[in-house]
Amino acid sequence: MRTLFPEINPNQTFHLDVGDSHQIYVEECGNPDGIPVVYVHGGPGGGSSPMHRRFYDPEQYRIIQFDQRGCGKSTPHCADDINALFSNTTQHLLRDMEQIRAHLGITSWVVAGGSWGTTLALLYAIKFPSVVKALILRGVFLARKQDLDWFLSPKQGASQIFPEYYRDFVRGHDIESVDSEDYDATQEILESYHEKLTGDNDFEQLAAAKQFMNWEGRIVSVNYQQSAPAMSKHEAIAMSLLNTHYFTNDGFIYESEIISEIAAISHIPGYIVHGRNDVVCKPEGAFTLAEHWPNGVLEMVPAAGHSSTEPGIIDGLVRASQNIAKFLNEKDQEK
Protein backbone atom coordinates (compact mmCIF):
# COMPACT_ATOMS: atom_id res chain seq x y z
CA MET A 1 0.00 0.00 0.00
CA ARG A 2 1.37 3.39 -1.00
CA THR A 3 2.01 6.08 1.59
CA LEU A 4 2.47 9.84 1.43
CA PHE A 5 5.62 11.31 -0.08
CA PRO A 6 8.04 12.92 2.44
CA GLU A 7 7.30 16.36 3.87
CA ILE A 8 8.50 19.26 1.74
CA ASN A 9 8.61 23.02 2.11
CA PRO A 10 7.30 25.53 -0.43
CA ASN A 11 9.64 26.92 -3.05
CA GLN A 12 7.69 30.17 -2.90
CA THR A 13 4.59 31.67 -1.29
CA PHE A 14 2.80 34.87 -2.20
CA HIS A 15 -0.55 36.67 -2.15
CA LEU A 16 -2.20 37.35 -5.49
CA ASP A 17 -4.53 40.33 -5.83
CA VAL A 18 -7.55 38.91 -7.68
CA GLY A 19 -9.68 42.03 -7.33
CA ASP A 20 -12.78 42.69 -5.23
CA SER A 21 -10.45 43.45 -2.27
CA HIS A 22 -9.41 39.77 -2.07
CA GLN A 23 -5.78 38.64 -1.77
CA ILE A 24 -5.36 34.91 -2.44
CA TYR A 25 -2.59 32.94 -0.73
CA VAL A 26 -0.65 30.76 -3.20
CA GLU A 27 2.23 28.36 -2.61
CA GLU A 28 4.39 26.30 -4.92
CA CYS A 29 6.39 23.16 -4.08
CA GLY A 30 8.26 20.37 -5.82
CA ASN A 31 10.01 20.47 -9.19
CA PRO A 32 9.67 23.90 -10.90
CA ASP A 33 10.02 22.09 -14.25
CA GLY A 34 7.68 19.25 -13.35
CA ILE A 35 4.08 18.52 -14.32
CA PRO A 36 1.96 21.36 -12.90
CA VAL A 37 -0.76 20.19 -10.52
CA VAL A 38 -3.09 22.46 -8.57
CA TYR A 39 -4.76 21.06 -5.46
CA VAL A 40 -8.19 22.54 -4.71
CA HIS A 41 -9.06 22.25 -1.03
CA GLY A 42 -12.43 21.32 0.38
CA GLY A 43 -14.92 23.01 2.63
CA PRO A 44 -15.88 25.53 1.48
CA GLY A 45 -13.41 27.14 3.85
CA GLY A 46 -11.06 24.23 4.52
CA GLY A 47 -7.84 25.94 3.50
CA SER A 48 -4.68 24.38 2.10
CA SER A 49 -2.60 21.90 4.08
CA PRO A 50 1.03 20.72 4.06
CA MET A 51 -0.33 17.16 3.79
CA HIS A 52 -1.92 17.88 0.43
CA ARG A 53 1.54 18.46 -1.06
CA ARG A 54 2.45 14.89 -0.24
CA PHE A 55 0.09 13.13 -2.64
CA TYR A 56 2.49 14.01 -5.48
CA ASP A 57 6.07 13.00 -6.22
CA PRO A 58 8.00 16.28 -5.75
CA GLU A 59 10.51 15.18 -8.39
CA GLN A 60 7.76 14.69 -10.96
CA TYR A 61 5.31 17.45 -10.07
CA ARG A 62 5.21 21.22 -9.73
CA ILE A 63 2.70 21.36 -6.86
CA ILE A 64 0.49 24.43 -6.44
CA GLN A 65 -1.94 25.10 -3.60
CA PHE A 66 -4.07 28.13 -2.81
CA ASP A 67 -6.53 29.24 -0.15
CA GLN A 68 -9.97 30.12 -1.48
CA ARG A 69 -11.52 33.50 -0.74
CA GLY A 70 -12.23 34.17 2.92
CA CYS A 71 -10.21 31.35 4.48
CA GLY A 72 -6.74 30.01 5.25
CA LYS A 73 -4.05 32.62 4.68
CA SER A 74 -6.07 34.56 2.13
CA THR A 75 -7.35 38.00 3.11
CA PRO A 76 -9.77 39.21 4.22
CA HIS A 77 -10.56 36.19 6.42
CA CYS A 78 -14.24 35.67 7.16
CA ALA A 79 -13.55 34.96 10.86
CA ASP A 80 -12.24 38.53 11.15
CA ASP A 81 -14.19 40.42 8.52
CA ILE A 82 -17.70 39.64 7.28
CA ASN A 83 -16.80 41.51 4.08
CA ALA A 84 -14.88 38.37 3.10
CA LEU A 85 -18.26 36.94 2.05
CA PHE A 86 -18.75 39.68 -0.53
CA SER A 87 -17.67 38.82 -4.08
CA ASN A 88 -17.28 35.25 -2.86
CA THR A 89 -19.10 32.82 -5.13
CA THR A 90 -18.22 29.71 -7.09
CA GLN A 91 -17.73 31.79 -10.22
CA HIS A 92 -15.25 34.04 -8.38
CA LEU A 93 -13.26 30.99 -7.23
CA LEU A 94 -13.07 29.57 -10.75
CA ARG A 95 -11.79 32.90 -12.06
CA ASP A 96 -9.23 33.00 -9.25
CA MET A 97 -7.87 29.64 -10.40
CA GLU A 98 -7.45 31.02 -13.91
CA GLN A 99 -5.65 34.09 -12.56
CA ILE A 100 -3.28 31.87 -10.58
CA ARG A 101 -2.54 29.74 -13.65
CA ALA A 102 -1.86 32.79 -15.81
CA HIS A 103 0.26 34.46 -13.12
CA LEU A 104 2.45 31.35 -12.83
CA GLY A 105 2.84 31.10 -16.60
CA ILE A 106 1.32 27.62 -16.76
CA THR A 107 -0.17 26.58 -20.11
CA SER A 108 -2.10 23.62 -18.73
CA TRP A 109 -2.16 21.66 -15.48
CA VAL A 110 -3.51 18.66 -13.64
CA VAL A 111 -6.42 19.71 -11.41
CA ALA A 112 -6.94 17.78 -8.18
CA GLY A 113 -9.28 18.24 -5.26
CA GLY A 114 -11.16 16.69 -2.38
CA SER A 115 -14.81 17.00 -1.34
CA TRP A 116 -15.92 20.58 -2.18
CA GLY A 117 -12.62 20.76 -4.04
CA THR A 118 -13.97 18.15 -6.49
CA THR A 119 -16.96 20.42 -7.15
CA LEU A 120 -14.66 23.28 -8.07
CA ALA A 121 -12.23 21.05 -9.98
CA LEU A 122 -15.02 19.65 -12.15
CA LEU A 123 -16.65 23.04 -12.73
CA TYR A 124 -13.25 24.53 -13.61
CA ALA A 125 -12.55 21.73 -16.09
CA ILE A 126 -16.00 22.19 -17.64
CA LYS A 127 -15.44 25.95 -18.00
CA PHE A 128 -11.78 25.78 -19.08
CA PRO A 129 -11.26 22.30 -20.60
CA SER A 130 -8.36 23.34 -22.84
CA VAL A 131 -6.08 24.03 -19.86
CA VAL A 132 -6.78 20.81 -17.92
CA LYS A 133 -4.40 17.89 -18.53
CA ALA A 134 -6.14 15.49 -16.14
CA LEU A 135 -8.28 15.35 -12.99
CA ILE A 136 -7.65 13.58 -9.67
CA LEU A 137 -10.71 13.63 -7.42
CA ARG A 138 -11.29 12.37 -3.87
CA GLY A 139 -14.65 12.19 -2.08
CA VAL A 140 -16.81 13.50 -4.90
CA PHE A 141 -19.38 16.17 -4.06
CA LEU A 142 -21.61 17.11 -7.00
CA ALA A 143 -23.40 19.85 -5.02
CA ARG A 144 -26.85 18.64 -6.01
CA LYS A 145 -29.84 19.13 -3.73
CA GLN A 146 -29.74 15.43 -2.91
CA ASP A 147 -26.09 15.71 -1.81
CA LEU A 148 -26.91 18.50 0.64
CA ASP A 149 -29.96 16.60 1.88
CA TRP A 150 -27.87 13.47 2.40
CA PHE A 151 -25.50 15.38 4.67
CA LEU A 152 -27.94 17.71 6.44
CA SER A 153 -31.53 16.50 6.24
CA PRO A 154 -33.22 15.01 9.35
CA LYS A 155 -35.10 12.48 7.22
CA GLN A 156 -32.41 10.79 5.13
CA GLY A 157 -28.74 10.08 4.72
CA ALA A 158 -26.20 10.67 7.45
CA SER A 159 -28.80 11.60 10.08
CA GLN A 160 -30.26 8.10 9.81
CA ILE A 161 -26.86 6.49 10.34
CA PHE A 162 -25.77 8.74 13.22
CA PRO A 163 -29.03 9.86 14.88
CA GLU A 164 -27.38 10.69 18.21
CA TYR A 165 -24.71 12.86 16.55
CA TYR A 166 -27.36 14.53 14.40
CA ARG A 167 -29.42 15.33 17.51
CA ASP A 168 -26.41 17.25 18.83
CA PHE A 169 -26.02 19.00 15.47
CA VAL A 170 -29.56 20.44 15.43
CA ARG A 171 -29.83 21.15 19.17
CA GLY A 172 -30.79 24.81 19.65
CA HIS A 173 -32.06 25.12 16.08
CA ASP A 174 -35.83 25.09 15.62
CA ILE A 175 -36.24 22.49 12.92
CA GLU A 176 -39.87 21.57 12.41
CA SER A 177 -41.05 18.02 11.84
CA VAL A 178 -43.17 18.89 8.83
CA ASP A 179 -44.02 16.28 6.23
CA SER A 180 -44.57 18.60 3.28
CA GLU A 181 -42.94 19.01 -0.11
CA ASP A 182 -42.88 22.77 0.50
CA TYR A 183 -40.82 22.49 3.70
CA ASP A 184 -37.07 22.27 3.14
CA ALA A 185 -35.47 21.19 6.42
CA THR A 186 -31.98 21.30 4.93
CA GLN A 187 -32.33 24.98 4.03
CA GLU A 188 -33.91 25.73 7.41
CA ILE A 189 -30.88 24.25 9.17
CA LEU A 190 -28.42 26.13 6.96
CA GLU A 191 -30.26 29.43 7.41
CA SER A 192 -30.51 28.97 11.18
CA TYR A 193 -26.79 28.35 11.44
CA HIS A 194 -25.97 31.21 9.08
CA GLU A 195 -27.98 33.62 11.22
CA LYS A 196 -26.02 32.64 14.34
CA LEU A 197 -22.69 32.70 12.49
CA THR A 198 -23.24 36.20 11.10
CA GLY A 199 -24.75 37.71 14.26
CA ASP A 200 -23.19 40.23 16.64
CA ASN A 201 -22.73 37.76 19.52
CA ASP A 202 -19.14 36.45 19.29
CA PHE A 203 -19.78 33.73 21.88
CA GLU A 204 -22.83 32.46 20.00
CA GLN A 205 -20.91 32.59 16.71
CA LEU A 206 -18.04 30.45 18.00
CA ALA A 207 -20.41 28.00 19.70
CA ALA A 208 -22.39 27.60 16.47
CA ALA A 209 -19.19 27.15 14.45
CA LYS A 210 -17.93 24.40 16.73
CA GLN A 211 -21.34 22.71 16.80
CA PHE A 212 -21.54 22.77 12.99
CA MET A 213 -18.05 21.39 12.50
CA ASN A 214 -18.49 18.75 15.19
CA TRP A 215 -21.14 17.08 13.03
CA GLU A 216 -18.84 16.45 10.08
CA GLY A 217 -15.78 15.88 12.25
CA ARG A 218 -17.41 12.98 14.09
CA ILE A 219 -18.44 11.11 10.93
CA VAL A 220 -15.69 12.00 8.44
CA SER A 221 -13.58 8.89 9.04
CA VAL A 222 -14.53 5.23 8.90
CA ASN A 223 -13.27 5.11 12.50
CA TYR A 224 -16.17 7.21 13.76
CA GLN A 225 -15.39 9.40 16.74
CA GLN A 226 -17.25 10.53 19.84
CA SER A 227 -15.67 13.97 19.44
CA ALA A 228 -14.38 15.80 16.38
CA PRO A 229 -10.67 16.48 15.81
CA ALA A 230 -9.41 19.72 17.33
CA MET A 231 -9.86 22.80 15.16
CA SER A 232 -8.83 26.40 15.75
CA LYS A 233 -11.38 29.20 16.16
CA HIS A 234 -10.47 30.65 12.77
CA GLU A 235 -10.75 27.27 11.04
CA ALA A 236 -14.11 26.45 12.61
CA ILE A 237 -15.65 29.83 11.78
CA ALA A 238 -14.30 29.82 8.22
CA MET A 239 -15.56 26.32 7.47
CA SER A 240 -19.00 26.73 9.01
CA LEU A 241 -19.59 30.27 7.74
CA LEU A 242 -18.49 29.55 4.18
CA ASN A 243 -20.47 26.29 4.19
CA THR A 244 -23.67 28.11 5.10
CA HIS A 245 -22.87 31.04 2.79
CA TYR A 246 -22.41 28.76 -0.22
CA PHE A 247 -25.08 26.19 0.48
CA THR A 248 -27.90 28.58 1.38
CA ASN A 249 -27.23 29.72 -2.20
CA ASP A 250 -27.18 26.20 -3.68
CA GLY A 251 -23.43 26.45 -4.25
CA PHE A 252 -24.04 29.33 -6.68
CA ILE A 253 -24.71 26.81 -9.46
CA TYR A 254 -27.88 25.41 -11.00
CA GLU A 255 -29.23 22.00 -10.00
CA SER A 256 -27.14 19.08 -11.34
CA GLU A 257 -24.95 21.51 -13.29
CA ILE A 258 -21.89 19.25 -13.26
CA ILE A 259 -23.63 16.20 -14.72
CA SER A 260 -25.58 18.37 -17.18
CA GLU A 261 -22.35 19.90 -18.53
CA ILE A 262 -20.08 16.85 -18.18
CA ALA A 263 -19.72 16.34 -21.95
CA ALA A 264 -17.25 19.24 -21.95
CA ILE A 265 -14.66 17.06 -20.18
CA SER A 266 -15.36 13.73 -21.90
CA HIS A 267 -11.86 13.76 -23.42
CA ILE A 268 -10.03 14.58 -20.17
CA PRO A 269 -8.54 11.58 -18.31
CA GLY A 270 -8.86 11.27 -14.58
CA TYR A 271 -9.23 9.22 -11.43
CA ILE A 272 -12.04 9.21 -8.87
CA VAL A 273 -11.09 7.88 -5.43
CA HIS A 274 -14.04 7.49 -3.06
CA GLY A 275 -14.48 5.74 0.28
CA ARG A 276 -17.04 2.94 0.20
CA ASN A 277 -18.20 4.00 3.68
CA ASP A 278 -18.23 7.76 3.02
CA VAL A 279 -21.26 9.18 4.84
CA VAL A 280 -20.39 12.86 4.22
CA CYS A 281 -20.42 12.62 0.42
CA LYS A 282 -22.40 9.60 -0.66
CA PRO A 283 -20.72 7.04 -2.94
CA GLU A 284 -23.60 7.30 -5.42
CA GLY A 285 -22.24 10.69 -6.49
CA ALA A 286 -18.87 9.20 -7.46
CA PHE A 287 -20.60 6.34 -9.29
CA THR A 288 -22.90 8.71 -11.17
CA LEU A 289 -19.95 10.88 -12.18
CA ALA A 290 -18.05 7.86 -13.50
CA GLU A 291 -21.12 6.69 -15.44
CA HIS A 292 -21.26 10.04 -17.27
CA TRP A 293 -17.49 10.57 -17.69
CA PRO A 294 -16.00 7.91 -20.01
CA ASN A 295 -12.38 8.81 -19.23
CA GLY A 296 -12.88 8.86 -15.46
CA VAL A 297 -11.62 5.76 -13.64
CA LEU A 298 -13.52 5.09 -10.40
CA GLU A 299 -11.97 3.37 -7.39
CA MET A 300 -14.28 2.63 -4.47
CA VAL A 301 -11.97 2.17 -1.51
CA PRO A 302 -13.15 -0.50 0.95
CA ALA A 303 -13.09 0.24 4.68
CA ALA A 304 -12.67 3.98 4.06
CA GLY A 305 -14.81 7.03 4.73
CA HIS A 306 -14.50 10.65 3.61
CA SER A 307 -11.19 11.59 5.21
CA SER A 308 -8.11 12.05 3.03
CA THR A 309 -5.95 10.73 5.89
CA GLU A 310 -7.24 7.15 5.73
CA PRO A 311 -4.66 4.61 4.45
CA GLY A 312 -6.80 3.31 1.59
CA ILE A 313 -7.58 6.82 0.37
CA ILE A 314 -3.92 7.84 0.52
CA ASP A 315 -2.96 4.70 -1.42
CA GLY A 316 -5.54 5.46 -4.10
CA LEU A 317 -4.55 9.12 -4.47
CA VAL A 318 -0.81 8.47 -4.62
CA ARG A 319 -1.34 5.68 -7.15
CA ALA A 320 -3.56 7.97 -9.22
CA SER A 321 -0.93 10.74 -9.22
CA GLN A 322 1.75 8.25 -10.27
CA ASN A 323 -0.41 6.84 -13.07
CA ILE A 324 -1.25 10.32 -14.35
CA ALA A 325 2.44 11.32 -14.33
CA LYS A 326 3.36 8.17 -16.26
CA PHE A 327 0.56 8.75 -18.78
CA LEU A 328 1.48 12.41 -19.36
CA ASN A 329 5.21 11.69 -19.65
CA GLU A 330 4.57 8.95 -22.21
CA LYS A 331 2.24 11.26 -24.10
CA ASP A 332 4.96 13.94 -24.24
CA GLN A 333 7.49 11.41 -25.53
CA GLU A 334 5.17 10.49 -28.39
CA LYS A 335 5.15 14.09 -29.67
PDB file of C-alpha atoms in Angstrom, residues 17 29 45 78 90 115 134 136 157 161 181 187 206 225 253 296 299 305 309:
ATOM      1  CA  ASP A  17      -4.534  40.329  -5.830  1.00  0.00           C
ATOM      2  CA  CYS A  29       6.390  23.156  -4.082  1.00  0.00           C
ATOM      3  CA  GLY A  45     -13.409  27.141   3.855  1.00  0.00           C
ATOM      4  CA  CYS A  78     -14.241  35.669   7.164  1.00  0.00           C
ATOM      5  CA  THR A  90     -18.224  29.712  -7.086  1.00  0.00           C
ATOM      6  CA  SER A 115     -14.807  16.997  -1.344  1.00  0.00           C
ATOM      7  CA  ALA A 134      -6.142  15.494 -16.141  1.00  0.00           C
ATOM      8  CA  ILE A 136      -7.647  13.577  -9.673  1.00  0.00           C
ATOM      9  CA  GLY A 157     -28.739  10.082   4.721  1.00  0.00           C
ATOM     10  CA  ILE A 161     -26.861   6.486  10.344  1.00  0.00           C
ATOM     11  CA  GLU A 181     -42.942  19.013  -0.106  1.00  0.00           C
ATOM     12  CA  GLN A 187     -32.330  24.976   4.032  1.00  0.00           C
ATOM     13  CA  LEU A 206     -18.044  30.452  18.004  1.00  0.00           C
ATOM     14  CA  GLN A 225     -15.394   9.404  16.742  1.00  0.00           C
ATOM     15  CA  ILE A 253     -24.715  26.811  -9.461  1.00  0.00           C
ATOM     16  CA  GLY A 296     -12.882   8.863 -15.457  1.00  0.00           C
ATOM     17  CA  GLU A 299     -11.970   3.368  -7.394  1.00  0.00           C
ATOM     18  CA  GLY A 305     -14.807   7.034   4.727  1.00  0.00           C
ATOM     19  CA  THR A 309      -5.954  10.733   5.894  1.00  0.00           C
TER      20      THR A 309
END
